[in-house]
Every structure is written in structure tokens, then in C-alpha cells.
């Protein structure tokens, strides 16, 4: 975001920027960063359960964890060129 601003561009106005993991939006680097929020605790719990054999029916399969798209000021509508 800072690199964009250094070139006269602004996140959310002509350029959309998004991050993964809502922590980046709260660390003060850019408070209005659109991000994908993930539940790290749930990922850890599921990994633990798999390692302990609590989900033998899921062995070798992908396990999906819910995420949430948190839209903030760093994204905007696409521009037609």
C-alpha cells in the first residue's frame, strides 16, 4: 500500500489490495486493508485432531475451514478500461 501511494496511486481507488489473515489489518500497517479472516485456533484444533487420529475418515483428504472476506477501504469497484 505504501509503495502504491509512493507512486501516486491509492488502494481502493483504481487499485484494489487485499491481504490474507485479518491480523495485518490490525497491526497498524494499514488499518483499512481488505482481508480474508481465518480462524487460526480452529485450524490448529483440526490439525491436532487429525494427528491424534480423531478423523480417520478424512485421511488423505482436504479439510475445509471457513473463512470470511472482510471488505474495507483498500478495495473498490473494477474500472472499465
Coordinates of C-alpha atoms in Angstrom, one line a residue:
X1 CA 0.0 0.0 0.0
X2 CA 2.8 2.4 0.8
X3 CA 4.6 1.5 -2.5
X4 CA 1.4 2.4 -4.3
X5 CA 1.0 5.6 -2.5
X6 CA 4.6 6.5 -3.3
X7 CA 3.7 6.2 -7.0
X8 CA 0.6 8.4 -6.6
X9 CA -1.9 5.5 -6.6
X10 CA -4.3 4.8 -3.8
X11 CA -5.7 1.5 -2.6
X12 CA -9.4 1.3 -3.2
X13 CA -9.3 4.0 -5.9
X14 CA -8.1 2.4 -9.1
X15 CA -6.1 -0.3 -7.4
X16 CA -7.5 -2.9 -5.1
X17 CA -5.4 -4.5 -2.4
X18 CA -6.3 -7.5 -0.1
X19 CA -4.5 -9.5 2.5
X20 CA -4.8 -12.9 3.9
X21 CA -5.2 -13.2 7.7
X22 CA -7.0 -10.4 9.4
X23 CA -4.0 -9.7 11.7
X24 CA -2.4 -7.5 9.0
X25 CA -5.4 -5.1 9.2
X26 CA -5.0 -4.7 13.0
X27 CA -1.2 -4.3 13.2
X28 CA -1.3 -0.7 12.3
X29 CA 0.4 -1.1 8.9
X30 CA -2.8 -0.2 7.0
X31 CA -5.9 -0.2 9.1
X32 CA -8.4 -0.3 6.2
X33 CA -6.9 -3.3 4.4
X34 CA -9.5 -5.7 3.0
X35 CA -8.6 -9.2 4.1
X36 CA -9.6 -12.8 4.4
X37 CA -10.2 -13.6 8.0
X38 CA -9.2 -17.2 9.1
X39 CA -9.8 -18.9 12.4
X40 CA -6.3 -20.0 13.3
X41 CA -7.5 -21.6 16.5
X42 CA -9.9 -23.8 14.5
X43 CA -7.1 -24.8 12.1
X44 CA -4.9 -25.8 15.0
X45 CA -7.6 -27.8 16.6
X46 CA -8.4 -29.7 13.4
X47 CA -4.7 -30.3 12.8
X48 CA -4.3 -31.7 16.3
X49 CA -7.4 -33.9 15.9
X50 CA -6.0 -35.3 12.6
X51 CA -2.6 -36.0 14.2
X52 CA -4.3 -37.8 17.0
X53 CA -6.4 -39.9 14.6
X54 CA -9.7 -38.4 15.6
X55 CA -10.8 -38.2 11.9
X56 CA -9.7 -41.4 10.2
X57 CA -12.4 -40.9 7.6
X58 CA -10.7 -37.8 6.4
X59 CA -7.2 -39.3 6.0
X60 CA -5.6 -38.0 2.7
X61 CA -8.5 -35.6 2.1
X62 CA -8.6 -31.8 2.1
X63 CA -10.2 -30.3 5.2
X64 CA -12.0 -27.1 4.6
X65 CA -12.0 -24.3 7.2
X66 CA -14.5 -21.5 7.0
X67 CA -13.1 -18.0 6.1
X68 CA -14.7 -14.6 6.0
X69 CA -13.9 -11.8 3.5
X70 CA -13.7 -8.6 5.4
X71 CA -14.2 -5.7 2.9
X72 CA -12.6 -2.4 3.9
X73 CA -11.4 0.7 2.1
X74 CA -8.5 -0.9 0.2
X75 CA -10.7 -2.4 -2.4
X76 CA -13.2 -0.8 -4.8
X77 CA -15.2 -1.5 -7.9
X78 CA -13.4 -2.6 -11.0
X79 CA -12.8 0.1 -13.6
X80 CA -13.8 -0.4 -17.2
X81 CA -10.9 0.4 -19.5

